Amino acid sequence: MAARGSVLLYNFTDKARTDKVKFIFVLMGIKIRSVAKEDYLQPIGALSGVTRMERTEAVYEGEGFEEEMLVICNLTDAQMNQMLAYFRKEGIQIALKAALTPTNMNWSSVELHDELVREHEAVQKQIREQREQKGQKEQKSEQ
């Protein structure tokens, strides 16, 4: 039998929004885990509950991060598509999201967060540049 999918939620503080997000996962039969700041040094794989990774004795005592972050663990493609459809329908946008992979399962939450922020910033920069190029082309065609 396949391992049951789960999600890790970080910094979901708005109650109405959190309730919506959790309801979607409950509806889908996905296990939900809200990650406390003191667990930010634990390997993502250990937090996920879908790997046999062990927790460490490390306890995070830093400032952490404030952004919401979602880590999807062991969901099928159909479940991912269903989740994204529910999010679109409910108008839920979460900038920092990742799927558990063989690479990131050994990372801490802080390491994953920092990587997702870098990726998000790079994508946003690329989107801005594409919009600017499109705007410049439209200006030239109007002249």
C-alpha positions as MATLAB code, in Angstrom:
seq = 'MAARGSVLLYNFTDKARTDKVKFIFVLMGIKIRSVAKEDYLQPIGALSGVTRMERTEAVYEGEGFEEEMLVICNLTDAQMNQMLAYFRKEGIQIALKAALTPTNMNWSSVELHDELVREHEAVQKQIREQREQKGQKEQKSEQ';
ca = [
       0.000    0.000    0.000;
       1.307    3.463   -0.904;
       2.198    5.906    1.838;
      -0.531    8.413    2.571;
       0.165   11.915    1.340;
       0.724   14.757    3.733;
       1.375   18.488    3.747;
       3.511   20.653    5.971;
       2.135   24.105    6.739;
       4.327   26.960    7.923;
       3.172   30.318    9.282;
      -0.493   30.058    8.398;
      -1.701   32.614   10.917;
      -4.891   34.016    9.371;
      -7.605   31.779   10.843;
     -10.116   32.043    7.975;
      -7.414   31.382    5.377;
      -5.921   28.538    7.401;
      -9.347   26.961    7.833;
      -9.887   27.081    4.054;
      -6.515   25.501    3.330;
      -6.974   22.805    5.955;
     -10.517   22.071    4.766;
      -9.201   21.402    1.245;
      -6.694   18.879    2.551;
      -9.213   17.235    4.888;
     -11.621   16.943    1.952;
      -8.852   15.261   -0.044;
      -7.894   12.894    2.800;
      -4.415   14.428    3.092;
      -2.656   14.461    6.465;
      -1.883   17.996    7.702;
       1.033   19.005    9.892;
       1.585   22.567   11.081;
       5.307   23.000   11.668;
       6.378   24.900   14.782;
       9.369   27.233   14.631;
      11.388   25.048   17.002;
      11.250   22.263   14.360;
      12.805   24.375   11.585;
      16.141   22.500   11.845;
      14.564   19.068   11.454;
      14.978   17.382    8.061;
      11.922   17.955    5.872;
      11.759   14.188    5.311;
      11.456   13.562    9.054;
       8.758   16.214    9.426;
       6.789   14.797    6.495;
       6.087   11.458    8.136;
       6.264    9.742    4.744;
       9.928    8.765    4.970;
      11.825    6.714    7.516;
      14.071    9.641    8.361;
      14.731   10.257   12.012;
      14.341   13.564   13.766;
      17.482   15.184   15.131;
      17.927   16.687   18.570;
      18.413   20.145   17.059;
      16.011   22.847   18.215;
      15.707   26.042   16.203;
      16.038   29.194   18.279;
      16.422   31.848   15.564;
      13.963   34.377   14.191;
      12.759   32.054   11.469;
      10.687   33.381    8.604;
       7.248   34.928    8.402;
       6.058   33.876    4.941;
       3.594   31.076    4.524;
       5.199   27.956    3.122;
       3.623   24.707    1.978;
       5.467   21.426    1.485;
       3.598   18.711   -0.369;
       4.633   15.179    0.506;
       3.794   12.044   -1.461;
       0.794   13.370   -3.383;
      -0.107   11.792   -6.700;
      -0.299   13.912   -9.844;
      -4.103   13.680   -9.650;
      -4.044   14.912   -6.036;
      -1.701   17.774   -6.970;
      -4.009   18.828   -9.797;
      -7.033   18.577   -7.506;
      -5.298   20.655   -4.822;
      -4.319   23.344   -7.327;
      -7.870   23.413   -8.725;
      -9.296   23.866   -5.212;
      -6.771   26.637   -4.507;
      -7.697   28.445   -7.739;
     -11.410   28.090   -7.001;
     -10.948   29.512   -3.492;
      -8.512   32.230   -4.607;
      -5.725   30.846   -2.437;
      -2.204   31.786   -3.489;
       0.846   30.508   -1.645;
       4.086   31.855   -3.088;
       6.410   29.420   -1.314;
       5.468   25.844   -2.051;
       7.467   22.741   -2.818;
       7.091   19.026   -3.210;
       9.201   16.682   -1.096;
      12.053   15.340   -3.249;
      15.047   13.076   -2.667;
      17.170   16.244   -2.687;
      15.206   18.467   -0.315;
      14.131   15.730    2.100;
      17.496   16.172    3.865;
      17.190   19.959    4.084;
      15.966   21.880    7.097;
      12.896   24.097    6.811;
      15.164   27.145    6.826;
      17.237   25.796    3.923;
      14.117   24.966    1.921;
      12.602   28.365    2.682;
      15.739   30.178    1.540;
      15.851   28.167   -1.703;
      12.157   28.804   -2.403;
      12.616   32.539   -1.803;
      15.522   32.588   -4.287;
      13.463   30.664   -6.854;
      10.398   32.868   -6.322;
      12.451   36.051   -6.730;
      14.065   34.700   -9.910;
      10.670   33.805  -11.399;
       9.213   37.202  -10.463;
      12.200   38.938  -12.080;
      11.719   36.895  -15.243;
       8.001   37.782  -15.333;
       8.804   41.502  -14.924;
      11.372   41.348  -17.717;
       8.921   39.582  -20.043;
       6.257   42.210  -19.321;
       8.746   45.003  -19.982;
       9.790   43.410  -23.279;
       6.148   42.976  -24.285;
       5.444   46.614  -23.378;
       8.425   47.815  -25.421;
       7.277   45.778  -28.441;
       3.761   47.205  -28.149;
       5.144   50.760  -27.954;
       7.249   50.194  -31.071;
       4.288   48.777  -32.999;
       2.180   51.819  -32.044;
       4.783   54.253  -33.411;
];
